[in-house]
Tab-separated table of C-alpha atoms and ligand atoms in Angstrom:
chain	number	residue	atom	x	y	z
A	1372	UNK	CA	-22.995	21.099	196.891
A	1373	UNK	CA	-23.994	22.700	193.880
A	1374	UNK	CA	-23.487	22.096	190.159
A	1375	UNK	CA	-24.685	24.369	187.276
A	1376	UNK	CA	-26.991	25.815	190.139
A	1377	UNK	CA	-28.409	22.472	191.518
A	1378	UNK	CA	-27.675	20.779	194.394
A	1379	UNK	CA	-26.301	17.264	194.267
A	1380	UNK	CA	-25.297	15.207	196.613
A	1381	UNK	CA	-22.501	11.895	195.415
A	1382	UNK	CA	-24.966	9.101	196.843
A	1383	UNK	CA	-29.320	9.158	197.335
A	1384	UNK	CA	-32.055	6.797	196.728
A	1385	UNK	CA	-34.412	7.895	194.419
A	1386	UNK	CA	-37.732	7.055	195.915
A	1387	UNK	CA	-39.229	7.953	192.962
A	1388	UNK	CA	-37.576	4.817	190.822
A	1389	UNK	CA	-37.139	3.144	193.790
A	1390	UNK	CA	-33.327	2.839	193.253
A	1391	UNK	CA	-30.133	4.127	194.747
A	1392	UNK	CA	-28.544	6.379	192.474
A	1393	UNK	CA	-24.774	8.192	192.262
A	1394	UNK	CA	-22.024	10.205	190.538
A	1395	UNK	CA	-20.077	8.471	188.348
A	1396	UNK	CA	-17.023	9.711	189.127
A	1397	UNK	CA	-14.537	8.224	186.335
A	1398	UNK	CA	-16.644	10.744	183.637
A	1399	UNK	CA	-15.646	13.844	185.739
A	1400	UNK	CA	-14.297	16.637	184.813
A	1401	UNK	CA	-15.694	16.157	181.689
A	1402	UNK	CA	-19.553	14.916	182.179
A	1403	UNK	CA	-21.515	15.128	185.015
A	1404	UNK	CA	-23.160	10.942	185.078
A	1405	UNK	CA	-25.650	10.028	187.458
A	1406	UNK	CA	-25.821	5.896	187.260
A	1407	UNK	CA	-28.631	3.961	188.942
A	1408	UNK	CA	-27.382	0.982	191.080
A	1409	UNK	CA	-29.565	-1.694	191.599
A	1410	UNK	CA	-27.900	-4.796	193.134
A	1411	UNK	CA	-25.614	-5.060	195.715
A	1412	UNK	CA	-23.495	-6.344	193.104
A	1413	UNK	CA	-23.198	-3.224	191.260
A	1414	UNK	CA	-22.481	-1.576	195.107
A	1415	UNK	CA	-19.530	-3.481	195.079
A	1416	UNK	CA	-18.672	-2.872	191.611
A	1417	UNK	CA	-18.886	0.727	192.050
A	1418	UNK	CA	-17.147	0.525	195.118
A	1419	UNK	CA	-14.050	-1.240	193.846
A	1420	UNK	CA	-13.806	0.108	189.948
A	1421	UNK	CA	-13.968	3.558	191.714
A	1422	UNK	CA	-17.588	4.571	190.625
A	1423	UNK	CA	-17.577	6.230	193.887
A	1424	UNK	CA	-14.414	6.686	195.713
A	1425	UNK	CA	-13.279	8.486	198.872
A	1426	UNK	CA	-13.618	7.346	202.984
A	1427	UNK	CA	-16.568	8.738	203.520
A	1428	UNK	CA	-18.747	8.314	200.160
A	1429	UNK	CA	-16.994	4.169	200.287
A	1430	UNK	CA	-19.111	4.351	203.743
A	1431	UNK	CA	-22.106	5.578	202.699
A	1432	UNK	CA	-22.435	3.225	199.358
A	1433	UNK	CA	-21.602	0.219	201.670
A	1434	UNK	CA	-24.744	1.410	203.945
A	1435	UNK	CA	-26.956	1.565	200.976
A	1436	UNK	CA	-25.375	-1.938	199.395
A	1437	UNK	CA	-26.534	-3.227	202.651
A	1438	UNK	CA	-29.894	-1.642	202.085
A	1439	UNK	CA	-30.253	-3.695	199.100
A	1440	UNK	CA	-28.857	-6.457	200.405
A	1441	UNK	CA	-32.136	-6.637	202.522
A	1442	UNK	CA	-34.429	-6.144	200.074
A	1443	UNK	CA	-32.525	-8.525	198.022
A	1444	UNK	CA	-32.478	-11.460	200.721
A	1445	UNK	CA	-32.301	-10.826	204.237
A	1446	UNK	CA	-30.925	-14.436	204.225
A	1447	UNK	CA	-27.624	-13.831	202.875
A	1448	UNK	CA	-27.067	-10.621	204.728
A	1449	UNK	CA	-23.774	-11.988	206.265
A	1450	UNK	CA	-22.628	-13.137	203.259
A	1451	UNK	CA	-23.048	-9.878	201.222
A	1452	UNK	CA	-20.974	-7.561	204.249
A	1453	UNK	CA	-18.375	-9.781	203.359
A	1454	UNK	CA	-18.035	-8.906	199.990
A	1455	UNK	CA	-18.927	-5.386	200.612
A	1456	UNK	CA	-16.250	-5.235	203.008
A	1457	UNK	CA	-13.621	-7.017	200.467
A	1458	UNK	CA	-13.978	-3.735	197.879
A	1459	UNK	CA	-11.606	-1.705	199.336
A	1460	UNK	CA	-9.116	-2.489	202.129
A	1461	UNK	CA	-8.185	1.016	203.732
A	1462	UNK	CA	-10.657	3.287	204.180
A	1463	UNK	CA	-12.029	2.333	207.590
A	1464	UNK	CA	-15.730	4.004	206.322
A	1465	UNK	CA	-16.594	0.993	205.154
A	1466	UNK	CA	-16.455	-1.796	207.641
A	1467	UNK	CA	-17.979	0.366	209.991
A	1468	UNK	CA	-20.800	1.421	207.662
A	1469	UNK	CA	-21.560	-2.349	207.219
A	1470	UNK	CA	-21.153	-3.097	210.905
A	1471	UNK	CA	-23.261	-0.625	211.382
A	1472	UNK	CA	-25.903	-2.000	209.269
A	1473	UNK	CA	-25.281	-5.517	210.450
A	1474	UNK	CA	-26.321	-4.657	214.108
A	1475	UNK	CA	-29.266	-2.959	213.073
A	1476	UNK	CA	-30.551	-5.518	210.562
A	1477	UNK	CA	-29.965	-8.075	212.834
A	1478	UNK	CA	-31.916	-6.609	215.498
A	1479	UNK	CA	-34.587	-6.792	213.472
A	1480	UNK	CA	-37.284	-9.280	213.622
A	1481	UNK	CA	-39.018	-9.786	210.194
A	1482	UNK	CA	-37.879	-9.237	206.562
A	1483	UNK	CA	-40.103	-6.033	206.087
A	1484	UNK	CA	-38.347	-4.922	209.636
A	1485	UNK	CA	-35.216	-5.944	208.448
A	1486	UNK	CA	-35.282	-4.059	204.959
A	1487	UNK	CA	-37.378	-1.073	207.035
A	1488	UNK	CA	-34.185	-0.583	209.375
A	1489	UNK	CA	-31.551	-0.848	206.704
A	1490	UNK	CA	-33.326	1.853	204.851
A	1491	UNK	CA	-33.084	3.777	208.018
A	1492	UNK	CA	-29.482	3.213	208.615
A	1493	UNK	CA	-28.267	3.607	205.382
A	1494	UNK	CA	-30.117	7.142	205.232
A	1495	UNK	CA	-28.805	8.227	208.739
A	1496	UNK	CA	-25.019	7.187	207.630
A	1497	UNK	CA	-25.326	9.559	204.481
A	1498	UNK	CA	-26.990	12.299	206.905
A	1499	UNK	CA	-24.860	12.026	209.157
A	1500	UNK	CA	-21.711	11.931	206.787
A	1501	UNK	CA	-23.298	15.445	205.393
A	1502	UNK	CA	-23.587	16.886	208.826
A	1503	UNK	CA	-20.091	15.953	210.184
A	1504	UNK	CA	-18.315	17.462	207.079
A	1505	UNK	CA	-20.444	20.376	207.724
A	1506	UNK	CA	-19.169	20.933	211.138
A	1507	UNK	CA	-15.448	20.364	210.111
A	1508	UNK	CA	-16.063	23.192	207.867
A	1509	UNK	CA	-17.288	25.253	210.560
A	1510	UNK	CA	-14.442	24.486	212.743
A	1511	UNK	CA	-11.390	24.318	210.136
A	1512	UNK	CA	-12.753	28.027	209.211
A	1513	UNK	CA	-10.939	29.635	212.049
A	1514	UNK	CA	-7.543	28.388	211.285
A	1515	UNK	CA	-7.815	29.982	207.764
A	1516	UNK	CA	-9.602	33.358	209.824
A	1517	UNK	CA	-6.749	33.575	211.627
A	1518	UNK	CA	-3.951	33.186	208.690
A	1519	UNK	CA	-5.889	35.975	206.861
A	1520	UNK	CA	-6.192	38.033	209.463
A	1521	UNK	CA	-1.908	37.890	209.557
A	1522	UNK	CA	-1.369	38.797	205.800
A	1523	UNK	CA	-2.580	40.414	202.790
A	1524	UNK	CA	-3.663	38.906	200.116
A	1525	UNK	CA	-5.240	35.509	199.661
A	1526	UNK	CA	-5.114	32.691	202.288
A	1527	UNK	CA	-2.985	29.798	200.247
A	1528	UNK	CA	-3.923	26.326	200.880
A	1529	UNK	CA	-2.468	23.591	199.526
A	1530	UNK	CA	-4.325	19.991	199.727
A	1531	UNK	CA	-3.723	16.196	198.215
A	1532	UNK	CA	-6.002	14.259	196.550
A	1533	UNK	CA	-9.710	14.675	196.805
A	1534	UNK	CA	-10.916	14.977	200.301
A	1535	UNK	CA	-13.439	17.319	198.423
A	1536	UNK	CA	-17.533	16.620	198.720
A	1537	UNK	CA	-17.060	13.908	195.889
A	1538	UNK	CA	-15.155	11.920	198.692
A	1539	UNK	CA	-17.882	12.038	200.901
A	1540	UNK	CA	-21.577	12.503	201.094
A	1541	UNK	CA	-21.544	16.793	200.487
A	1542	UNK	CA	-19.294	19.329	201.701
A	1543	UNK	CA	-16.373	17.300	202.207
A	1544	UNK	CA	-13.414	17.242	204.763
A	1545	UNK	CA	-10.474	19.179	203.690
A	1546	UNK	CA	-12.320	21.300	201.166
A	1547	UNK	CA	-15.069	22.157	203.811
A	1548	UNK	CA	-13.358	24.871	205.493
A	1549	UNK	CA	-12.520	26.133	202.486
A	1550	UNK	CA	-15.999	26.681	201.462
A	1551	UNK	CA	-16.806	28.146	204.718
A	1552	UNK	CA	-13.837	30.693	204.223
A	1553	UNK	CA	-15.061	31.935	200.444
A	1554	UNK	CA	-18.655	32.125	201.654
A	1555	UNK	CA	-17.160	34.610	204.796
A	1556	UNK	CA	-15.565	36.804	202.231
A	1557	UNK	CA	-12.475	35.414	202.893
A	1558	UNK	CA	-10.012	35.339	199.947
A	1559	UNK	CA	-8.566	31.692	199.424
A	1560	UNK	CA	-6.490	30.511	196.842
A	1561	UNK	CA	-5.932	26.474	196.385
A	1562	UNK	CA	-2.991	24.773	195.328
A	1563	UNK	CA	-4.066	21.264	193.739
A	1564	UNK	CA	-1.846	18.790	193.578
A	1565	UNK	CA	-2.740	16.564	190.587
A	1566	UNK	CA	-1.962	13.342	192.833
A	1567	UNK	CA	-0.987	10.755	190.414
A	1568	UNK	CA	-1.678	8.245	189.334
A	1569	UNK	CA	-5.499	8.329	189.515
A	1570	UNK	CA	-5.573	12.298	189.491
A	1571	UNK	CA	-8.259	12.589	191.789
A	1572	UNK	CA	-6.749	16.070	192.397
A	1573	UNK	CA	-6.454	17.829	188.842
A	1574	UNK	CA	-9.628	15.632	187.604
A	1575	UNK	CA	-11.808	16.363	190.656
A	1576	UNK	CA	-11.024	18.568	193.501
A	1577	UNK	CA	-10.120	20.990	190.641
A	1578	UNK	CA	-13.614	20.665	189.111
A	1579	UNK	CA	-15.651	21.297	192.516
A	1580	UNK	CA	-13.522	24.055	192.876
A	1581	UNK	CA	-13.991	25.738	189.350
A	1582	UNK	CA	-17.824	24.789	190.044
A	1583	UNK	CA	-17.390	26.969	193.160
A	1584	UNK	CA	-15.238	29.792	191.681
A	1585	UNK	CA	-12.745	29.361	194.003
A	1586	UNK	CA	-9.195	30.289	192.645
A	1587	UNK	CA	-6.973	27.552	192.705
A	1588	UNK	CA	-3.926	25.992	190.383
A	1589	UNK	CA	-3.734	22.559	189.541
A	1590	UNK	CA	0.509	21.209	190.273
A	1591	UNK	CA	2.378	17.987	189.470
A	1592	UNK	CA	2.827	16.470	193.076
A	1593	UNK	CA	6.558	16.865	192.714
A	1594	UNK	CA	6.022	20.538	192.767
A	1595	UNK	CA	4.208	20.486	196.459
A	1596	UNK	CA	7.595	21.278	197.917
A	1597	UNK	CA	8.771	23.884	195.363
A	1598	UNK	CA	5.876	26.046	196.043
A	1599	UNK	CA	6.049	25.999	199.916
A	1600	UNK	CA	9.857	27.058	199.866
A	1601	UNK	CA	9.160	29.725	197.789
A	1602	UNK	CA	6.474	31.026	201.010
A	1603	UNK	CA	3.307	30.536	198.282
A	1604	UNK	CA	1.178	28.172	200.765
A	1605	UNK	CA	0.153	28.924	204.232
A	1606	UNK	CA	-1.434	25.989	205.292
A	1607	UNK	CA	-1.796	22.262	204.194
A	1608	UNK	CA	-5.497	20.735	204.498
A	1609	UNK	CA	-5.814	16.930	203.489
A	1610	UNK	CA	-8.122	14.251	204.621
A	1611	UNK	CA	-7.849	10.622	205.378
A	1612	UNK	CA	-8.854	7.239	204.886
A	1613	UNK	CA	-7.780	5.616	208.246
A	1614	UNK	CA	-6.516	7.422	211.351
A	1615	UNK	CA	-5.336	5.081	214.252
A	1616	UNK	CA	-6.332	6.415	217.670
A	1617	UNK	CA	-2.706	7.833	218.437
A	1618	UNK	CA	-3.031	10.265	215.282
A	1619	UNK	CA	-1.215	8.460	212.254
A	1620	UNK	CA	-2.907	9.528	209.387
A	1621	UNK	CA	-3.020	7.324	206.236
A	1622	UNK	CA	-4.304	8.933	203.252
A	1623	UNK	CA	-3.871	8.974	199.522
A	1624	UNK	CA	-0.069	8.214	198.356
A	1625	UNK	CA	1.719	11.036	198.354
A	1626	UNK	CA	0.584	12.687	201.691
A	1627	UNK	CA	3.542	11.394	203.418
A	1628	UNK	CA	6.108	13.365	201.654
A	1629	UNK	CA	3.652	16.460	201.181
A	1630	UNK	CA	3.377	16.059	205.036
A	1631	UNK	CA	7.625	16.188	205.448
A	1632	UNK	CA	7.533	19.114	202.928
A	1633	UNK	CA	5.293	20.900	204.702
A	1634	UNK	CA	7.133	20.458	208.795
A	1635	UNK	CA	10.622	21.478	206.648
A	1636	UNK	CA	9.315	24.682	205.834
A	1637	UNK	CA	7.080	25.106	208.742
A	1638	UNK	CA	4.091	25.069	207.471
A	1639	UNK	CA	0.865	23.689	209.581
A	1640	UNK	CA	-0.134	20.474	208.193
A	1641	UNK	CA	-3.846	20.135	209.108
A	1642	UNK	CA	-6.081	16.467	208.576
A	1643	UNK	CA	-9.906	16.628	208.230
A	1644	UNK	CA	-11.971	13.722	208.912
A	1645	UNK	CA	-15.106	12.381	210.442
A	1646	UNK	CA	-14.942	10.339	213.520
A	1647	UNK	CA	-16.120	7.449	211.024
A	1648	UNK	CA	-12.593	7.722	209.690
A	1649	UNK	CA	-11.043	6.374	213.132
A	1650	UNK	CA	-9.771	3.332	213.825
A	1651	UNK	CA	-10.376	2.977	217.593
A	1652	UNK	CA	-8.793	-0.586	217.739
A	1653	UNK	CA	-5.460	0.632	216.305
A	1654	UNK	CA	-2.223	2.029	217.727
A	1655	UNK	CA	0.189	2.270	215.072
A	1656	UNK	CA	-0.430	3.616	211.627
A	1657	UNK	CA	2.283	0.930	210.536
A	1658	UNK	CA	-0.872	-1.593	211.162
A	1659	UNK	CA	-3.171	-0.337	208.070
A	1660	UNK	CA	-3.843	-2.205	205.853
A	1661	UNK	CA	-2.259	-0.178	202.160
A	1662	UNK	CA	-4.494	-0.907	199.040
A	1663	UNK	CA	-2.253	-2.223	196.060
A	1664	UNK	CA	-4.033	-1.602	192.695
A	1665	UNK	CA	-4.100	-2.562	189.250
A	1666	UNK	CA	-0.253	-1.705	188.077
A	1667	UNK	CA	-1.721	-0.452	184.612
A	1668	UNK	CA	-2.919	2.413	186.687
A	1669	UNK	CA	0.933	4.172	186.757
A	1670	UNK	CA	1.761	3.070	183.738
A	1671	UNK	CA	-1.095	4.312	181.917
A	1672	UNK	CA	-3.127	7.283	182.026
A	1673	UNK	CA	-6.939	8.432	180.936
A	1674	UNK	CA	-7.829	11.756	179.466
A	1675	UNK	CA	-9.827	13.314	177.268
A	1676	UNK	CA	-9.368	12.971	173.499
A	1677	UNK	CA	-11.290	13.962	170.255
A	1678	UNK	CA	-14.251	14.459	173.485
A	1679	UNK	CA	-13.786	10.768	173.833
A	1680	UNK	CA	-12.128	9.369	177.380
A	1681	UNK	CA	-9.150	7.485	176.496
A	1682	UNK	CA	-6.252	5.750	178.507
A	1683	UNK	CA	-2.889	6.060	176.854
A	1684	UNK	CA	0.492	3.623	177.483
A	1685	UNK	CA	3.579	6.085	179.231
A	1686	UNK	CA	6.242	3.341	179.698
A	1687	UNK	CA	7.391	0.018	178.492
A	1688	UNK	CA	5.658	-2.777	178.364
A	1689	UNK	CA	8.636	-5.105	179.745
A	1690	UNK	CA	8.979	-2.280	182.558
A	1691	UNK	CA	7.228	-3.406	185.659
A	1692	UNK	CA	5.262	-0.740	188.056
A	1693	UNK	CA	3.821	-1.239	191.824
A	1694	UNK	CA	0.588	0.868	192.867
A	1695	UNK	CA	0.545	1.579	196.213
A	1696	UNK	CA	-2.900	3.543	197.061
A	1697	UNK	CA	-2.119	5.493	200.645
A	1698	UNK	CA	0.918	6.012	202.644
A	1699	UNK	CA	0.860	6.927	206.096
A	1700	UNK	CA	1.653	10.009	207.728
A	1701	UNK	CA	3.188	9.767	211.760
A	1702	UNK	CA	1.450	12.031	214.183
A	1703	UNK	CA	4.479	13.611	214.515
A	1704	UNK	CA	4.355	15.556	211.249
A	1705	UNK	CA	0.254	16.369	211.755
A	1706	UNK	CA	-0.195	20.012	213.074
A	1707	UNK	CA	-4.051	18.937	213.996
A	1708	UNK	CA	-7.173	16.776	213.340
A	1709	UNK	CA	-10.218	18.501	212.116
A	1710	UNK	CA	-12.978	16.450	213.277
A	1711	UNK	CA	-16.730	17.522	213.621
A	1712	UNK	CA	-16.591	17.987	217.553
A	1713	UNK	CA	-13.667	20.352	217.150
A	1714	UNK	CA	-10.055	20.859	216.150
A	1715	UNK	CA	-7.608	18.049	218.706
A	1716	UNK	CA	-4.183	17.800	218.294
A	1717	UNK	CA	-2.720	14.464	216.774
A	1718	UNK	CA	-2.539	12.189	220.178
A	1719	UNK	CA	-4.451	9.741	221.750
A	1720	UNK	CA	-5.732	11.334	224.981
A	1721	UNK	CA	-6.199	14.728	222.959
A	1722	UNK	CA	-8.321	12.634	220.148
A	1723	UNK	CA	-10.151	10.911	223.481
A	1724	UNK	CA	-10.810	14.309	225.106
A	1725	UNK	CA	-13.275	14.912	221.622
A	1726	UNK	CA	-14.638	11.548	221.742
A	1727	UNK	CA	-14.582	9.628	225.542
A	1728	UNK	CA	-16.736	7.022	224.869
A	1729	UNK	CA	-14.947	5.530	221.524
A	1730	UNK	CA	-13.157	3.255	223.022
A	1731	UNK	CA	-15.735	1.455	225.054
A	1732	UNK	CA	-18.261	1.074	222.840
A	1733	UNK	CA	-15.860	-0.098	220.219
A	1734	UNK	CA	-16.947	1.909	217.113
A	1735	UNK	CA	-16.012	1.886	214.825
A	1736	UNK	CA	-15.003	-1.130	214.985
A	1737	UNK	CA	-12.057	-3.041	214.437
A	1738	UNK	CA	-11.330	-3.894	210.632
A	1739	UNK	CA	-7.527	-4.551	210.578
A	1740	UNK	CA	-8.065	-8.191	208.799
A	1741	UNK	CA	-10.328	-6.981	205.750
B	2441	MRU	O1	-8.509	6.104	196.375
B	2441	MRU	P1	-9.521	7.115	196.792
B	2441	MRU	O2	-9.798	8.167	195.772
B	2441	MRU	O3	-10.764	6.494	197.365
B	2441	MRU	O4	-8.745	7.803	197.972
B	2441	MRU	C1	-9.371	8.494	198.931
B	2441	MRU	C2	-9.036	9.891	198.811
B	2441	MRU	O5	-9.612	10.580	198.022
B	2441	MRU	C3	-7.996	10.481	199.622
B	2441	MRU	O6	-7.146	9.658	200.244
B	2441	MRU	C4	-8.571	11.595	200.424
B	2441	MRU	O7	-7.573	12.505	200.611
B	2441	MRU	C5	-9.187	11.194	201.710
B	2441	MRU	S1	-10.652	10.355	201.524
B	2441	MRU	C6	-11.722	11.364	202.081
């Protein structure tokens, strides 16, 4: 997508340098920071300090880690997917970006093969991550076509989080439609919820949006449900980080009760995600795995200051705090999936119409024990 005019993607190698390079997404809103990584270690750093951060994006960084994991030594290959796959435990992206790149490197014969195929896969991950959030857009745009077509006035979406282009490789999930309605002529308007306590949504679905001049409104989270009883949103877009193969959706925290606001009041609740985002091996959204961070994340928060980041103390010190990542959504509340081959309701043989063969081939594949 484009910033200040140019286009950007969150994740490329710079053949150039010879180095794979990304947005540094802690510095946004407030700087735009491109930072070279050069290891694999500093793939997994990135991965797990939140560098990068969002299913898709997590994917595509594990590819390239894996990339430079073969240059590095194709040796210790095995050894370096496992810590790539340790980084982050729910965002299914990125145990089947590795697997992915384990097949293929093993397949390979010599070193130069080896590091000539990872390069491959790690580019067609990120390509293909671009392209599939492409098509979502393409097919999400009808839903918001038809709303407008219903009312005056602008089409009001409300979304969680940042399933925005920043989450993936470019054009993102939920935001993708959106983009594909403003470039129709189509008047949106986007609530944001700020979706503590990381603010992903007020620090950077916000800013792609202002880079996009699309109106929107940042909210506290506990105002989701205020704003839907008071008939200001006509549809709910969010993404996700794991979706089981019956339709249970788990996606940042918070979605769950967005998700019960939103059947109350009748509003459809809509998920975009890439097929990459399924878990084919899993029944029951009660299986994934929920990330637990750093505590100091709730009870702190970072903003800007003087022009200088800081991160300021909100409660106690004696007062504990837990930091659950995702929740998980039931089928039952989920309107419809938004995948690249189409829209499919939220149940297993409507998610196997779209894609027959997932199950047999086994991708991706099964990461319930990272
Ligand atoms: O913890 P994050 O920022 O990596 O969480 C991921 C997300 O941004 C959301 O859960 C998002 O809505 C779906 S990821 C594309």
């Amino acid at each position: 997508m484009k910033v200040d005019g140019s286009h950007y993607r969150t994740i490329w190698y710079n053949e150039e340098d010879g180095v794979v390079q990304i947005i540094d997404q802690r510095a946004l809103p407030f700087k735009l920071i491109v930072e070279d990584l050069p290891t694999v270690d500093d793939v997994a750093l990135a991965i797990s300090e939140m560098h990068v951060r969002g299913a898709g994006l997590i994917g595509a960084t594990a590819g390239f880690g894996m990339f430079l994991a073969a240059l590095e030594n194709p040796e210790t290959i095995e050894e370096q997917a496992v810590k790539l796959k340790a980084t982050r435990p729910t965002a299914v992206n990125l145990a089947w970006a590795v697997d992915r790149q384990l097949k293929a490197i093993n397949n390979a014969q010599t070193p130069l093969d080896k590091q000539k195929v990872a390069f491959q896969t790690a580019q067609d991950i990120a390509n293909e991550d671009a392209a599939a959030c492409k098509k979502i857009g393409e097919h999400g745009l009808q839903l918001i076509k038809d709303i407008a077509t219903k009312k005056d006035g602008p089409v009001n979406i409300l979304t969680h989080c940042n399933a925005g282009w920043l989450a993936f490789v470019d054009y993102g999930t939920a935001t993708s439609p959106i983009y594909a309605a403003h470039e129709a002529g189509i008047p949106v308007h986007v609530w944001v919820e700020e979706t503590r306590p990381r603010n992903q949504g007020a620090s950077l679905t916000a800013w792609e949006l202002q880079s996009h001049g699309i109106p929107h409104t940042i909210i506290v989270d506990n105002a989701g449900g205020h704003v839907m009883q008071k008939g200001m949103v006509d549809l709910v877009l969010v993404g996700s980080d794991r979706t089981t193969v019956t339709g249970d959706v788990a996606n940042k925290i918070g979605t769950y009760k967005t998700a019960l606001a939103a059947k109350d009041n009748n509003i459809p609740f809509y998920v975009a995600l890439p097929s990459s985002t399924f878990d084919w091996n899993l029944e029951d959204g009660n299986q994934i795995p929920i990330e637990e961070r750093n505590p100091d994340e709730v009870t702190a928060i970072t903003g800007l200051h003087n022009n200088e980041q800081i991160k300021i103390t909100l409660s106690h010190p004696n007062s504990p705090a837990k930091n659950y990542g995702f929740d998980v959504t039931p089928r039952r509340l989920v309107s419809g999936l938004i995948t690249e081959r189409g829209i499919c309701n939220a149940e297993k043989e409507s998610i196997l119409n779209l894609f027959p063969q997932s199950l047999s081939s086994g991708l991706p594949p099964s990461t319930r024990n990272v």
